Amino acid sequence: MKTDVRLRSLSAQEATACSQQLTQVLLDCVEGGASVSFMLPMGEDKALQFWRGVADSVGRGERTLIVAEDAQGIAGTVQLITDMPDNQPHRADVAKLLVGRRARGAGIGQRLMEAVEEAARTQRRSLLVLDTANATAERLYERLGWQRVGAIPDYACLPTGELCATTFFFKRLG
């Protein structure tokens, strides 16, 4: 059974108001092994601090925060980081594609990626870059037309402390 999922960009105020739900998604992903810059054990305070920083960045116009919501609340999120050096006004980074374990397999990751690409087009960004340490995410990105640049071994740690490779991708937007 397909559930109704709504995608939307959050303002800084909305991001702050949703910080508890965002925190739960982040904690769930990290506890599930996602290599997204955090280590276990990860407390709620650390996650809330992260989301406060994201909300502040949204407020400064440095990033776009997109969420996917279902009947239970926020099921996933992704960010478009547009705060780039002066010589890269055409580029943006895609970061923190997170889909809670309860919502995986329903196409939410793909919908979030399509939404972040549309947000980039709206903001006149023609080149997107991202990285991942997750084979499932790699397959998603390739299906969506992202180009693999390569993998760097031992680039980051998994939440449990083991080193892992990170694969970089880019996509030119038409």
Coordinates of N, CA, C and O in Angstrom, one line a residue:
M1 N 0.8 -1.2 0.0 CA 0.0 0.0 0.0 C 0.9 1.2 0.0 O 1.8 1.4 0.8
K2 N 0.6 2.1 -0.9 CA 1.4 3.3 -1.1 C 0.8 4.4 -0.1 O -0.4 4.6 -0.1
T3 N 1.7 5.0 0.6 CA 1.3 6.1 1.5 C 1.4 7.4 0.9 O 2.3 7.6 0.0
D4 N 0.6 8.4 1.2 CA 0.7 9.7 0.7 C 1.9 10.4 1.4 O 2.0 10.4 2.6
V5 N 2.7 11.0 0.6 CA 3.9 11.7 1.0 C 3.9 13.1 0.4 O 3.7 13.2 -0.8
R6 N 4.1 14.1 1.3 CA 4.1 15.5 0.8 C 5.6 16.0 1.0 O 6.2 15.8 2.0
L7 N 6.1 16.6 -0.1 CA 7.4 17.2 0.0 C 7.3 18.7 0.1 O 6.4 19.3 -0.6
R8 N 8.1 19.4 0.9 CA 8.1 20.8 1.0 C 9.4 21.3 1.5 O 10.2 20.6 2.2
S9 N 9.8 22.6 1.1 CA 11.0 23.2 1.7 C 10.5 23.9 3.0 O 9.4 24.5 3.1
L10 N 11.4 23.9 3.9 CA 11.2 24.5 5.2 C 11.9 25.9 5.3 O 13.0 26.0 4.9
S11 N 11.2 26.8 5.9 CA 11.8 28.1 6.3 C 12.7 27.8 7.5 O 12.5 26.8 8.1
A12 N 13.5 28.8 7.9 CA 14.2 28.7 9.1 C 13.3 28.5 10.3 O 13.6 27.6 11.2
Q13 N 12.2 29.2 10.4 CA 11.3 29.1 11.5 C 10.7 27.7 11.5 O 10.5 27.1 12.6
E14 N 10.3 27.2 10.3 CA 9.7 25.9 10.2 C 10.7 24.8 10.6 O 10.3 23.8 11.3
A15 N 11.9 25.0 10.2 CA 13.0 24.0 10.5 C 13.2 23.9 12.0 O 13.3 22.8 12.6
T16 N 13.2 25.1 12.7 CA 13.3 25.1 14.1 C 12.1 24.4 14.8 O 12.3 23.6 15.7
A17 N 10.9 24.7 14.3 CA 9.7 24.1 14.8 C 9.7 22.6 14.6 O 9.1 21.8 15.5
C18 N 10.3 22.1 13.6 CA 10.3 20.7 13.2 C 11.6 20.0 13.7 O 11.8 18.8 13.4
S19 N 12.4 20.7 14.5 CA 13.7 20.1 14.9 C 13.6 18.8 15.6 O 14.5 17.9 15.5
Q20 N 12.6 18.6 16.4 CA 12.4 17.3 17.1 C 12.2 16.1 16.1 O 12.8 15.1 16.3
Q21 N 11.3 16.4 15.2 CA 11.1 15.3 14.2 C 12.3 15.1 13.3 O 12.7 13.9 13.0
L22 N 13.0 16.1 12.9 CA 14.3 16.0 12.1 C 15.3 15.3 12.9 O 16.0 14.4 12.4
T23 N 15.4 15.5 14.2 CA 16.3 14.9 15.1 C 16.0 13.4 15.1 O 17.0 12.5 15.1
Q24 N 14.8 13.0 15.2 CA 14.4 11.6 15.3 C 14.8 10.9 14.0 O 15.3 9.7 14.0
V25 N 14.7 11.5 12.8 CA 15.1 10.9 11.5 C 16.6 10.7 11.5 O 17.1 9.7 11.2
L26 N 17.3 11.8 11.9 CA 18.8 11.7 12.0 C 19.3 10.6 12.9 O 20.1 9.8 12.5
L27 N 18.8 10.6 14.1 CA 19.2 9.6 15.1 C 18.9 8.2 14.5 O 19.7 7.3 14.7
D28 N 17.7 8.0 13.9 CA 17.4 6.7 13.4 C 18.3 6.3 12.3 O 18.8 5.1 12.2
C29 N 18.7 7.2 11.4 CA 19.7 6.9 10.3 C 21.0 6.5 10.9 O 21.7 5.6 10.4
V30 N 21.5 7.3 11.8 CA 22.8 7.1 12.4 C 22.8 5.7 13.1 O 23.7 4.9 13.0
E31 N 21.8 5.5 13.9 CA 21.7 4.2 14.6 C 21.5 3.0 13.6 O 21.9 1.9 14.0
G32 N 21.0 3.3 12.4 CA 21.0 2.3 11.4 C 22.2 2.1 10.6 O 22.3 1.3 9.7
G33 N 23.3 2.9 10.9 CA 24.6 2.7 10.3 C 25.0 3.7 9.3 O 26.0 3.6 8.6
A34 N 24.1 4.7 9.0 CA 24.4 5.7 8.0 C 25.7 6.5 8.4 O 25.8 7.1 9.5
S35 N 26.6 6.7 7.4 CA 27.8 7.5 7.6 C 27.4 8.9 7.1 O 27.6 9.3 6.0
V36 N 26.9 9.7 8.1 CA 26.5 11.1 7.7 C 27.1 12.1 8.7 O 26.4 13.0 9.2
S37 N 28.4 11.8 9.0 CA 29.2 12.7 9.9 C 29.0 12.6 11.4 O 29.7 13.3 12.1
F38 N 28.3 11.6 11.8 CA 28.1 11.5 13.3 C 28.5 10.1 13.7 O 28.4 9.1 13.0
M39 N 28.9 10.0 15.0 CA 29.3 8.7 15.6 C 28.4 8.3 16.7 O 27.7 9.1 17.3
L40 N 28.4 7.0 16.9 CA 27.6 6.4 18.0 C 28.5 6.3 19.3 O 29.7 6.2 19.1
P41 N 27.9 6.5 20.4 CA 26.5 6.8 20.7 C 26.3 8.3 20.4 O 27.2 9.1 20.6
M42 N 25.2 8.6 19.8 CA 24.8 10.0 19.5 C 23.6 10.4 20.3 O 22.6 9.8 20.2
G43 N 23.8 11.4 21.0 CA 22.7 11.9 21.9 C 21.8 12.9 21.1 O 22.1 13.4 20.1
E44 N 20.6 13.0 21.7 CA 19.6 13.9 21.1 C 20.1 15.3 21.1 O 19.8 16.1 20.1
D45 N 20.8 15.7 22.1 CA 21.3 17.1 22.1 C 22.2 17.4 20.9 O 22.1 18.5 20.4
K46 N 23.1 16.5 20.6 CA 24.0 16.7 19.4 C 23.1 16.9 18.1 O 23.4 17.7 17.3
A47 N 22.1 16.0 18.0 CA 21.3 16.1 16.8 C 20.5 17.4 16.8 O 20.4 18.0 15.7
L48 N 20.0 17.8 17.9 CA 19.2 19.1 17.9 C 20.1 20.3 17.6 O 19.7 21.2 16.9
Q49 N 21.4 20.2 18.1 CA 22.3 21.3 17.8 C 22.6 21.3 16.3 O 22.7 22.4 15.7
F50 N 22.8 20.2 15.7 CA 23.0 20.1 14.2 C 21.8 20.8 13.5 O 22.0 21.6 12.6
W51 N 20.6 20.4 13.9 CA 19.4 21.0 13.2 C 19.2 22.5 13.4 O 18.8 23.2 12.6
R52 N 19.6 22.9 14.6 CA 19.6 24.4 14.9 C 20.6 25.1 13.9 O 20.3 26.2 13.4
G53 N 21.7 24.5 13.7 CA 22.7 25.1 12.8 C 22.2 25.1 11.3 O 22.4 26.1 10.6
V54 N 21.5 24.0 11.0 CA 20.9 24.0 9.6 C 19.8 25.0 9.5 O 19.7 25.8 8.5
A55 N 18.9 25.2 10.5 CA 17.9 26.2 10.5 C 18.5 27.6 10.4 O 18.0 28.4 9.6
D56 N 19.6 27.9 11.1 CA 20.3 29.2 11.0 C 20.8 29.4 9.6 O 20.7 30.5 9.0
S57 N 21.4 28.3 9.0 CA 21.9 28.4 7.6 C 20.8 28.7 6.6 O 21.0 29.4 5.7
V58 N 19.7 28.0 6.8 CA 18.5 28.3 5.9 C 18.1 29.7 6.0 O 17.9 30.4 5.0
G59 N 18.1 30.3 7.3 CA 17.7 31.6 7.5 C 18.7 32.6 6.8 O 18.2 33.7 6.4
R60 N 19.9 32.3 6.7 CA 20.9 33.1 6.0 C 20.9 32.9 4.5 O 21.7 33.6 3.8
G61 N 20.1 32.0 4.0 CA 20.0 31.8 2.6 C 21.1 30.9 2.0 O 21.4 30.9 0.8
E62 N 21.8 30.2 2.9 CA 22.9 29.4 2.5 C 22.6 28.0 2.1 O 23.4 27.3 1.5
R63 N 21.3 27.6 2.4 CA 20.9 26.2 2.0 C 19.4 26.2 2.0 O 18.7 27.0 2.5
T64 N 18.9 25.1 1.3 CA 17.5 24.8 1.2 C 17.3 23.5 2.0 O 18.1 22.5 1.7
L65 N 16.3 23.4 2.8 CA 16.0 22.1 3.5 C 14.7 21.6 3.0 O 13.7 22.3 3.2
I66 N 14.7 20.4 2.5 CA 13.5 19.8 2.0 C 13.1 18.6 2.8 O 14.0 17.8 3.2
V67 N 11.8 18.5 3.2 CA 11.4 17.3 3.9 C 10.3 16.6 3.2 O 9.6 17.1 2.4
A68 N 10.2 15.3 3.5 CA 9.1 14.4 3.0 C 8.3 14.1 4.3 O 8.9 13.6 5.2
E69 N 7.0 14.3 4.2 CA 6.1 14.1 5.3 C 5.1 13.1 4.9 O 4.5 13.2 3.9
D70 N 4.8 12.1 5.8 CA 3.7 11.2 5.7 C 2.8 11.3 6.9 O 2.9 12.3 7.6
A71 N 1.9 10.4 7.0 CA 0.9 10.5 8.1 C 1.5 10.5 9.5 O 0.9 11.0 10.5
Q72 N 2.8 10.0 9.6 CA 3.4 9.9 10.9 C 4.4 11.1 11.2 O 5.0 11.2 12.2
G73 N 4.5 12.0 10.2 CA 5.4 13.1 10.3 C 6.5 13.1 9.3 O 6.4 12.5 8.2
I74 N 7.6 13.7 9.7 CA 8.8 13.8 8.7 C 9.4 12.4 8.6 O 9.8 11.7 9.6
A75 N 9.4 11.9 7.3 CA 10.0 10.6 7.0 C 11.3 10.7 6.4 O 12.1 9.7 6.4
G76 N 11.7 11.8 5.8 CA 13.0 12.0 5.2 C 13.3 13.4 4.9 O 12.4 14.3 5.0
T77 N 14.5 13.7 4.6 CA 15.0 15.1 4.3 C 16.2 15.1 3.5 O 16.9 14.1 3.4
V78 N 16.5 16.2 2.8 CA 17.7 16.4 2.0 C 18.0 17.9 2.0 O 17.1 18.7 2.2
Q79 N 19.2 18.3 1.8 CA 19.6 19.7 1.8 C 20.4 20.0 0.5 O 21.1 19.2 0.0
L80 N 20.2 21.3 0.1 CA 20.9 21.8 -1.0 C 21.7 23.0 -0.4 O 21.2 24.0 0.0
I81 N 23.0 22.8 -0.5 CA 23.9 23.8 0.1 C 24.4 24.7 -1.0 O 25.1 24.2 -1.9
T82 N 24.0 26.0 -1.0 CA 24.4 26.9 -2.0 C 25.4 28.0 -1.6 O 25.8 28.8 -2.4
D83 N 25.9 27.9 -0.4 CA 26.9 28.8 0.1 C 28.3 28.3 -0.4 O 29.0 27.5 0.2
M84 N 28.6 28.8 -1.6 CA 29.8 28.4 -2.4 C 30.8 29.5 -2.5 O 30.4 30.7 -2.3
P85 N 32.0 29.2 -2.8 CA 33.0 30.2 -3.0 C 32.6 31.1 -4.2 O 31.8 30.7 -5.0
D86 N 33.2 32.3 -4.2 CA 32.8 33.3 -5.3 C 33.0 32.7 -6.7 O 32.3 33.1 -7.6
N87 N 34.0 31.9 -6.9 CA 34.3 31.3 -8.2 C 33.4 30.1 -8.6 O 33.6 29.5 -9.6
Q88 N 32.4 29.8 -7.7 CA 31.5 28.7 -8.0 C 30.0 29.0 -7.8 O 29.3 28.2 -7.2
P89 N 29.6 30.1 -8.4 CA 28.2 30.5 -8.2 C 27.2 29.6 -8.9 O 26.0 29.6 -8.6
H90 N 27.7 28.7 -9.8 CA 26.8 27.8 -10.6 C 26.6 26.5 -9.9 O 25.9 25.6 -10.4
R91 N 27.3 26.2 -8.8 CA 27.4 24.9 -8.2 C 26.7 24.9 -6.8 O 26.5 25.9 -6.2
A92 N 26.3 23.7 -6.4 CA 25.7 23.5 -5.1 C 26.1 22.0 -4.7 O 26.3 21.2 -5.5
D93 N 26.1 21.8 -3.4 CA 26.3 20.5 -2.8 C 24.9 19.9 -2.3 O 24.1 20.7 -1.7
V94 N 24.7 18.7 -2.6 CA 23.5 18.0 -2.0 C 24.0 17.2 -0.8 O 25.1 16.5 -0.9
A95 N 23.4 17.4 0.3 CA 23.8 16.8 1.6 C 22.7 16.2 2.4 O 21.6 16.6 2.3
K96 N 23.1 15.2 3.2 CA 22.2 14.6 4.2 C 20.9 14.1 3.6 O 19.8 14.5 4.2
L97 N 20.9 13.3 2.6 CA 19.7 12.6 2.2 C 19.5 11.6 3.2 O 20.2 10.6 3.4
L98 N 18.4 11.8 4.0 CA 18.1 10.9 5.1 C 16.7 10.4 5.0 O 15.8 11.2 4.8
V99 N 16.5 9.1 5.0 CA 15.1 8.5 5.0 C 15.1 7.6 6.2 O 15.9 6.7 6.3
G100 N 14.1 7.8 7.1 CA 14.0 7.0 8.3 C 13.7 5.5 7.9 O 13.1 5.3 6.8
R101 N 14.2 4.6 8.7 CA 14.0 3.2 8.4 C 12.6 2.8 8.2 O 12.3 1.9 7.3
R102 N 11.7 3.4 8.9 CA 10.2 3.0 8.8 C 9.7 3.4 7.4 O 8.7 2.8 7.0
A103 N 10.3 4.3 6.7 CA 9.8 4.8 5.4 C 10.6 4.3 4.2 O 10.3 4.7 3.1
R104 N 11.6 3.5 4.4 CA 12.4 3.1 3.2 C 11.7 2.2 2.3 O 10.8 1.4 2.7
G105 N 12.1 2.2 1.1 CA 11.5 1.3 0.1 C 10.2 1.8 -0.5 O 9.6 1.2 -1.4
A106 N 9.8 3.1 -0.2 CA 8.6 3.7 -0.7 C 8.9 4.8 -1.8 O 8.0 5.5 -2.1
G107 N 10.1 4.9 -2.2 CA 10.5 5.9 -3.2 C 10.7 7.3 -2.7 O 10.8 8.3 -3.4
I108 N 10.8 7.4 -1.4 CA 10.9 8.8 -0.8 C 12.3 9.4 -1.1 O 12.4 10.5 -1.4
G109 N 13.4 8.5 -1.1 CA 14.7 9.0 -1.4 C 14.7 9.6 -2.8 O 15.3 10.7 -3.1
Q110 N 14.1 8.9 -3.8 CA 14.1 9.4 -5.2 C 13.3 10.7 -5.3 O 13.7 11.6 -5.9
R111 N 12.2 10.7 -4.6 CA 11.4 12.0 -4.6 C 12.1 13.1 -4.0 O 12.1 14.3 -4.5
L112 N 12.8 12.9 -2.9 CA 13.6 14.0 -2.3 C 14.7 14.4 -3.3 O 15.0 15.6 -3.4
M113 N 15.4 13.5 -4.0 CA 16.4 13.9 -4.9 C 15.9 14.7 -6.1 O 16.5 15.6 -6.5
E114 N 14.7 14.3 -6.6 CA 14.1 15.0 -7.7 C 13.7 16.4 -7.2 O 13.9 17.4 -7.9
A115 N 13.3 16.5 -6.0 CA 12.9 17.9 -5.4 C 14.1 18.7 -5.2 O 14.1 19.9 -5.5
V116 N 15.2 18.1 -4.7 CA 16.4 19.0 -4.5 C 17.0 19.4 -5.9 O 17.5 20.5 -6.0
E117 N 16.9 18.6 -6.9 CA 17.4 19.0 -8.2 C 16.5 20.1 -8.7 O 17.1 21.1 -9.3
E118 N 15.2 20.1 -8.5 CA 14.3 21.1 -9.0 C 14.7 22.4 -8.2 O 14.7 23.5 -8.8
A119 N 14.9 22.3 -6.9 CA 15.3 23.5 -6.1 C 16.6 24.1 -6.7 O 16.7 25.3 -6.7
A120 N 17.5 23.3 -7.1 CA 18.8 23.8 -7.6 C 18.5 24.5 -9.0 O 19.1 25.6 -9.2
R121 N 17.7 23.9 -9.8 CA 17.3 24.6 -11.0 C 16.7 26.0 -10.8 O 17.1 27.0 -11.4
T122 N 15.8 26.0 -9.8 CA 15.1 27.3 -9.5 C 16.1 28.3 -9.0 O 16.0 29.5 -9.3
Q123 N 17.2 27.8 -8.3 CA 18.2 28.8 -7.8 C 19.4 28.9 -8.8 O 20.4 29.4 -8.5
R124 N 19.1 28.5 -10.1 CA 20.1 28.7 -11.2 C 21.4 28.0 -10.9 O 22.5 28.5 -11.3
R125 N 21.4 26.8 -10.3 CA 22.6 26.0 -10.1 C 22.6 25.0 -11.2 O 21.6 24.3 -11.5
S126 N 23.7 24.8 -11.9 CA 23.8 23.9 -13.1 C 24.7 22.7 -12.8 O 24.7 21.8 -13.6
L127 N 25.4 22.7 -11.7 CA 26.2 21.6 -11.3 C 26.0 21.2 -9.9 O 26.2 22.1 -9.0
L128 N 25.7 20.0 -9.6 CA 25.5 19.5 -8.2 C 26.6 18.4 -7.9 O 26.9 17.7 -8.8
V129 N 27.0 18.4 -6.7 CA 28.0 17.4 -6.2 C 27.5 16.8 -4.9 O 26.8 17.5 -4.1
L130 N 27.8 15.5 -4.7 CA 27.4 14.9 -3.5 C 28.4 13.7 -3.2 O 29.2 13.3 -4.1
D131 N 28.4 13.2 -2.0 CA 29.2 12.0 -1.7 C 28.3 11.1 -0.8 O 27.4 11.5 -0.2
T132 N 28.7 9.8 -0.9 CA 28.0 8.8 -0.1 C 28.9 7.7 0.2 O 29.9 7.4 -0.5
A133 N 28.6 7.0 1.3 CA 29.3 5.8 1.7 C 28.3 4.6 1.7 O 28.5 3.6 2.4
N134 N 27.2 4.7 1.0 CA 26.1 3.8 1.1 C 25.8 3.2 -0.3 O 25.5 4.0 -1.3
A135 N 25.9 1.9 -0.5 CA 25.7 1.3 -1.8 C 24.3 1.4 -2.3 O 24.1 1.6 -3.5
T136 N 23.3 1.4 -1.5 CA 21.9 1.6 -1.9 C 21.8 3.0 -2.5 O 21.1 3.2 -3.5
A137 N 22.3 4.0 -1.8 CA 22.3 5.4 -2.3 C 23.0 5.5 -3.6 O 22.5 6.2 -4.5
E138 N 24.1 4.9 -3.7 CA 24.9 4.9 -5.0 C 24.0 4.5 -6.1 O 24.0 5.1 -7.2
R139 N 23.3 3.4 -6.0 CA 22.4 2.9 -7.0 C 21.3 3.9 -7.3 O 21.0 4.1 -8.5
L140 N 20.7 4.5 -6.3 CA 19.7 5.5 -6.5 C 20.3 6.7 -7.4 O 19.7 7.1 -8.4
Y141 N 21.4 7.2 -7.0 CA 22.0 8.3 -7.7 C 22.3 7.9 -9.2 O 22.1 8.7 -10.1
E142 N 22.8 6.8 -9.4 CA 23.1 6.3 -10.8 C 21.8 6.2 -11.6 O 21.8 6.6 -12.8
R143 N 20.8 5.7 -11.0 CA 19.5 5.6 -11.6 C 18.9 7.0 -12.0 O 18.3 7.1 -13.0
L144 N 19.3 8.0 -11.2 CA 18.8 9.3 -11.5 C 19.7 10.1 -12.4 O 19.5 11.3 -12.5
G145 N 20.7 9.5 -13.0 CA 21.6 10.1 -13.9 C 22.8 10.8 -13.3 O 23.5 11.6 -14.1
W146 N 23.1 10.6 -12.1 CA 24.3 11.1 -11.5 C 25.6 10.4 -12.0 O 25.5 9.2 -12.3
Q147 N 26.7 11.1 -12.2 CA 27.9 10.5 -12.7 C 28.9 10.2 -11.5 O 29.2 11.1 -10.8
R148 N 29.3 9.0 -11.5 CA 30.3 8.6 -10.4 C 31.7 9.2 -10.8 O 32.1 9.0 -11.9
V149 N 32.3 9.9 -9.8 CA 33.6 10.4 -10.0 C 34.6 9.4 -9.6 O 35.6 9.1 -10.3
G150 N 34.4 8.8 -8.4 CA 35.3 7.8 -7.9 C 35.2 7.7 -6.4 O 34.4 8.5 -5.8
A151 N 35.9 6.7 -5.8 CA 35.8 6.5 -4.4 C 37.1 6.7 -3.8 O 38.2 6.4 -4.3
I152 N 37.1 7.3 -2.6 CA 38.3 7.5 -1.8 C 38.3 6.5 -0.6 O 37.3 6.6 0.2
P153 N 39.2 5.6 -0.5 CA 39.2 4.6 0.5 C 39.5 5.3 1.9 O 40.2 6.3 2.0
D154 N 38.9 4.7 2.9 CA 39.1 5.2 4.3 C 38.9 6.7 4.5 O 39.6 7.4 5.2
Y155 N 37.9 7.2 3.8 CA 37.6 8.7 3.8 C 37.0 9.1 5.1 O 37.2 10.2 5.6
A156 N 36.1 8.3 5.6 CA 35.3 8.6 6.8 C 35.1 7.4 7.7 O 35.5 6.3 7.3
C157 N 34.5 7.6 8.8 CA 34.1 6.5 9.7 C 32.6 6.2 9.6 O 31.8 7.1 9.6
L158 N 32.3 4.9 9.7 CA 30.9 4.6 10.0 C 30.6 5.0 11.4 O 31.5 5.2 12.2
P159 N 29.3 5.0 11.8 CA 29.0 5.5 13.1 C 29.6 4.6 14.2 O 29.8 5.1 15.4
T160 N 30.0 3.4 13.9 CA 30.6 2.5 14.9 C 32.1 2.6 14.9 O 32.7 1.9 15.8
G161 N 32.7 3.4 14.1 CA 34.1 3.7 14.1 C 35.0 3.0 13.0 O 36.1 3.4 12.9
E162 N 34.4 2.1 12.2 CA 35.2 1.5 11.2 C 35.4 2.5 10.0 O 34.4 3.2 9.7
L163 N 36.6 2.5 9.4 CA 36.8 3.4 8.3 C 36.0 2.9 7.1 O 35.8 1.6 6.9
C164 N 35.5 3.8 6.2 CA 34.8 3.4 5.0 C 35.2 4.3 3.9 O 35.6 5.4 4.1
A165 N 35.0 3.8 2.7 CA 35.2 4.6 1.5 C 34.0 5.5 1.3 O 32.9 5.2 1.7
T166 N 34.3 6.6 0.6 CA 33.2 7.5 0.2 C 33.3 7.7 -1.3 O 34.4 7.9 -1.9
T167 N 32.2 7.6 -2.0 CA 32.1 7.8 -3.4 C 31.5 9.1 -3.7 O 30.5 9.5 -3.2
F168 N 32.1 9.8 -4.7 CA 31.7 11.2 -5.1 C 31.0 11.1 -6.4 O 31.3 10.3 -7.3
F169 N 29.9 11.9 -6.5 CA 29.1 12.0 -7.7 C 28.9 13.4 -8.1 O 28.9 14.3 -7.3
F170 N 28.6 13.6 -9.4 CA 28.1 15.0 -9.8 C 27.0 14.8 -10.8 O 26.8 13.7 -11.4
K171 N 26.2 15.9 -11.0 CA 25.2 15.9 -12.0 C 25.1 17.3 -12.6 O 25.0 18.3 -11.9
R172 N 25.1 17.4 -13.9 CA 24.9 18.6 -14.6 C 23.3 18.7 -14.8 O 22.7 17.8 -15.3
L173 N 22.8 19.9 -14.5 CA 21.4 20.1 -14.7 C 21.1 20.9 -16.0 O 21.8 21.8 -16.3
G174 N 20.1 20.4 -16.7 CA 19.8 21.1 -18.0 C 18.9 22.3 -17.8 O 18.4 22.6 -16.7

